[in-house]
Amino acid sequence: MTPHNELRLLPWSGPDGKPCFLSTDDTNGYLSRLADNIEAIQLGLAAKLLDHASEELSNEEADPEELRSLATELTEALRDTLRVAESRGHRLLAPGPDTRADDTMGPTLPAAAFG
């Protein structure tokens, strides 16, 4: 069995907003578990923020400054969610130690999915 040593995109940024990566074979190590927990928190917060945004957008008397703040928070949540999706997607498509070469193709999307 060969070790699976792919770089994992972590759910936080480093200095100057640069991405952080983890190189490990241990998916149950401290940093891997910490990243999993932070991803779960980020996704949970994004879901709550989406619910809040839906409520605010249906309020015809919503304060423009509050809507601007909400848009900023939604942008941050979307950025975090996309980072989680990228990280998880990369790990799903990476061949594992027992994966045959012809099994590494991920699901395909129809061309119409891209506009």
PDB file of C-alpha atoms in Angstrom:
ATOM      1  CA  MET A   1       0.000   0.000   0.000  1.00  0.00           C
ATOM      2  CA  THR A   2       1.494   3.356  -1.009  1.00  0.00           C
ATOM      3  CA  PRO A   3       0.974   6.448   1.139  1.00  0.00           C
ATOM      4  CA  HIS A   4      -1.499   9.047  -0.094  1.00  0.00           C
ATOM      5  CA  ASN A   5       0.401  12.304   0.259  1.00  0.00           C
ATOM      6  CA  GLU A   6      -1.634  15.020  -1.465  1.00  0.00           C
ATOM      7  CA  LEU A   7      -1.545  18.630  -0.395  1.00  0.00           C
ATOM      8  CA  ARG A   8      -4.765  19.626   1.324  1.00  0.00           C
ATOM      9  CA  LEU A   9      -6.022  23.167   0.904  1.00  0.00           C
ATOM     10  CA  LEU A  10      -6.786  24.360   4.414  1.00  0.00           C
ATOM     11  CA  PRO A  11      -9.871  26.428   5.278  1.00  0.00           C
ATOM     12  CA  TRP A  12      -7.843  29.458   6.324  1.00  0.00           C
ATOM     13  CA  SER A  13      -5.449  31.816   4.614  1.00  0.00           C
ATOM     14  CA  GLY A  14      -1.883  32.614   5.478  1.00  0.00           C
ATOM     15  CA  PRO A  15      -0.077  35.935   5.393  1.00  0.00           C
ATOM     16  CA  ASP A  16      -1.252  38.282   2.669  1.00  0.00           C
ATOM     17  CA  GLY A  17      -4.284  36.070   2.013  1.00  0.00           C
ATOM     18  CA  LYS A  18      -2.206  33.312   0.440  1.00  0.00           C
ATOM     19  CA  PRO A  19      -3.599  29.770   0.613  1.00  0.00           C
ATOM     20  CA  CYS A  20      -2.309  27.356   3.250  1.00  0.00           C
ATOM     21  CA  PHE A  21      -1.735  23.686   2.500  1.00  0.00           C
ATOM     22  CA  LEU A  22      -1.199  20.602   4.645  1.00  0.00           C
ATOM     23  CA  SER A  23       0.959  17.703   3.548  1.00  0.00           C
ATOM     24  CA  THR A  24       0.228  14.562   5.542  1.00  0.00           C
ATOM     25  CA  ASP A  25      -0.679  10.926   5.163  1.00  0.00           C
ATOM     26  CA  ASP A  26      -2.674  11.062   8.424  1.00  0.00           C
ATOM     27  CA  THR A  27      -6.229  12.218   7.770  1.00  0.00           C
ATOM     28  CA  ASN A  28      -6.929  11.808  11.495  1.00  0.00           C
ATOM     29  CA  GLY A  29      -4.019  13.963  12.626  1.00  0.00           C
ATOM     30  CA  TYR A  30      -4.525  17.090  14.727  1.00  0.00           C
ATOM     31  CA  LEU A  31      -4.324  19.590  11.835  1.00  0.00           C
ATOM     32  CA  SER A  32      -6.571  17.476   9.605  1.00  0.00           C
ATOM     33  CA  ARG A  33      -9.214  17.248  12.333  1.00  0.00           C
ATOM     34  CA  LEU A  34      -8.869  20.977  13.070  1.00  0.00           C
ATOM     35  CA  ALA A  35      -9.378  21.761   9.372  1.00  0.00           C
ATOM     36  CA  ASP A  36     -12.421  19.440   9.247  1.00  0.00           C
ATOM     37  CA  ASN A  37     -13.934  21.208  12.280  1.00  0.00           C
ATOM     38  CA  ILE A  38     -13.300  24.683  10.870  1.00  0.00           C
ATOM     39  CA  GLU A  39     -14.819  23.664   7.528  1.00  0.00           C
ATOM     40  CA  ALA A  40     -17.937  22.434   9.356  1.00  0.00           C
ATOM     41  CA  ILE A  41     -18.183  25.721  11.277  1.00  0.00           C
ATOM     42  CA  GLN A  42     -17.719  27.761   8.092  1.00  0.00           C
ATOM     43  CA  LEU A  43     -20.424  25.824   6.254  1.00  0.00           C
ATOM     44  CA  GLY A  44     -22.797  26.098   9.222  1.00  0.00           C
ATOM     45  CA  LEU A  45     -22.265  29.839   9.458  1.00  0.00           C
ATOM     46  CA  ALA A  46     -22.820  30.197   5.704  1.00  0.00           C
ATOM     47  CA  ALA A  47     -26.152  28.360   5.996  1.00  0.00           C
ATOM     48  CA  LYS A  48     -27.295  30.611   8.854  1.00  0.00           C
ATOM     49  CA  LEU A  49     -26.163  33.697   6.974  1.00  0.00           C
ATOM     50  CA  LEU A  50     -28.101  32.567   3.893  1.00  0.00           C
ATOM     51  CA  ASP A  51     -31.262  32.217   5.992  1.00  0.00           C
ATOM     52  CA  HIS A  52     -30.684  35.699   7.447  1.00  0.00           C
ATOM     53  CA  ALA A  53     -30.098  37.140   3.974  1.00  0.00           C
ATOM     54  CA  SER A  54     -33.356  35.639   2.703  1.00  0.00           C
ATOM     55  CA  GLU A  55     -35.234  37.295   5.564  1.00  0.00           C
ATOM     56  CA  GLU A  56     -33.551  40.671   5.054  1.00  0.00           C
ATOM     57  CA  LEU A  57     -34.116  40.687   1.308  1.00  0.00           C
ATOM     58  CA  SER A  58     -37.843  40.128   1.806  1.00  0.00           C
ATOM     59  CA  ASN A  59     -37.980  43.154   4.129  1.00  0.00           C
ATOM     60  CA  GLU A  60     -38.921  46.162   2.008  1.00  0.00           C
ATOM     61  CA  GLU A  61     -37.780  48.506   4.787  1.00  0.00           C
ATOM     62  CA  ALA A  62     -34.306  46.981   5.172  1.00  0.00           C
ATOM     63  CA  ASP A  63     -31.617  49.521   5.985  1.00  0.00           C
ATOM     64  CA  PRO A  64     -29.173  49.975   3.051  1.00  0.00           C
ATOM     65  CA  GLU A  65     -26.186  49.985   5.412  1.00  0.00           C
ATOM     66  CA  GLU A  66     -27.316  46.675   6.917  1.00  0.00           C
ATOM     67  CA  LEU A  67     -27.742  45.235   3.423  1.00  0.00           C
ATOM     68  CA  ARG A  68     -24.223  46.383   2.512  1.00  0.00           C
ATOM     69  CA  SER A  69     -22.864  44.715   5.649  1.00  0.00           C
ATOM     70  CA  LEU A  70     -24.840  41.582   4.803  1.00  0.00           C
ATOM     71  CA  ALA A  71     -23.378  41.565   1.279  1.00  0.00           C
ATOM     72  CA  THR A  72     -19.866  41.764   2.776  1.00  0.00           C
ATOM     73  CA  GLU A  73     -20.583  38.855   5.122  1.00  0.00           C
ATOM     74  CA  LEU A  74     -22.108  36.826   2.284  1.00  0.00           C
ATOM     75  CA  THR A  75     -19.015  37.464   0.161  1.00  0.00           C
ATOM     76  CA  GLU A  76     -16.754  36.194   2.949  1.00  0.00           C
ATOM     77  CA  ALA A  77     -18.973  33.146   3.511  1.00  0.00           C
ATOM     78  CA  LEU A  78     -19.024  32.370  -0.216  1.00  0.00           C
ATOM     79  CA  ARG A  79     -15.218  32.650  -0.361  1.00  0.00           C
ATOM     80  CA  ASP A  80     -14.929  30.211   2.576  1.00  0.00           C
ATOM     81  CA  THR A  81     -17.481  27.831   1.052  1.00  0.00           C
ATOM     82  CA  LEU A  82     -15.701  27.805  -2.299  1.00  0.00           C
ATOM     83  CA  ARG A  83     -12.395  27.059  -0.550  1.00  0.00           C
ATOM     84  CA  VAL A  84     -14.037  24.123   1.282  1.00  0.00           C
ATOM     85  CA  ALA A  85     -15.533  22.859  -1.985  1.00  0.00           C
ATOM     86  CA  GLU A  86     -12.205  23.137  -3.785  1.00  0.00           C
ATOM     87  CA  SER A  87     -10.386  21.317  -1.006  1.00  0.00           C
ATOM     88  CA  ARG A  88     -12.957  18.541  -0.722  1.00  0.00           C
ATOM     89  CA  GLY A  89     -13.315  18.192  -4.470  1.00  0.00           C
ATOM     90  CA  HIS A  90      -9.572  17.815  -4.902  1.00  0.00           C
ATOM     91  CA  ARG A  91      -9.490  15.136  -2.212  1.00  0.00           C
ATOM     92  CA  LEU A  92     -12.399  13.277  -3.840  1.00  0.00           C
ATOM     93  CA  LEU A  93     -10.689  13.212  -7.223  1.00  0.00           C
ATOM     94  CA  ALA A  94      -7.241  12.278  -5.886  1.00  0.00           C
ATOM     95  CA  PRO A  95      -6.543   8.571  -6.309  1.00  0.00           C
ATOM     96  CA  GLY A  96      -6.317   6.694  -3.044  1.00  0.00           C
ATOM     97  CA  PRO A  97      -3.851   3.940  -2.262  1.00  0.00           C
ATOM     98  CA  ASP A  98      -6.195   1.216  -3.537  1.00  0.00           C
ATOM     99  CA  THR A  99      -7.594   3.103  -6.541  1.00  0.00           C
ATOM    100  CA  ARG A 100      -7.010   1.824 -10.063  1.00  0.00           C
ATOM    101  CA  ALA A 101      -5.842   4.355 -12.652  1.00  0.00           C
ATOM    102  CA  ASP A 102      -9.126   4.116 -14.597  1.00  0.00           C
ATOM    103  CA  ASP A 103     -11.148   4.986 -11.467  1.00  0.00           C
ATOM    104  CA  THR A 104      -9.667   8.481 -11.075  1.00  0.00           C
ATOM    105  CA  MET A 105     -12.052  10.187 -13.462  1.00  0.00           C
ATOM    106  CA  GLY A 106     -14.558  12.221 -11.499  1.00  0.00           C
ATOM    107  CA  PRO A 107     -18.143  12.733 -12.498  1.00  0.00           C
ATOM    108  CA  THR A 108     -18.615  14.627 -15.712  1.00  0.00           C
ATOM    109  CA  LEU A 109     -20.960  17.568 -16.128  1.00  0.00           C
ATOM    110  CA  PRO A 110     -22.869  18.301 -19.290  1.00  0.00           C
ATOM    111  CA  ALA A 111     -21.510  21.211 -21.307  1.00  0.00           C
ATOM    112  CA  ALA A 112     -24.750  23.094 -20.625  1.00  0.00           C
ATOM    113  CA  ALA A 113     -23.765  23.323 -16.947  1.00  0.00           C
ATOM    114  CA  PHE A 114     -21.119  25.861 -17.912  1.00  0.00           C
ATOM    115  CA  GLY A 115     -23.425  28.289 -19.635  1.00  0.00           C
TER     116      GLY A 115
END
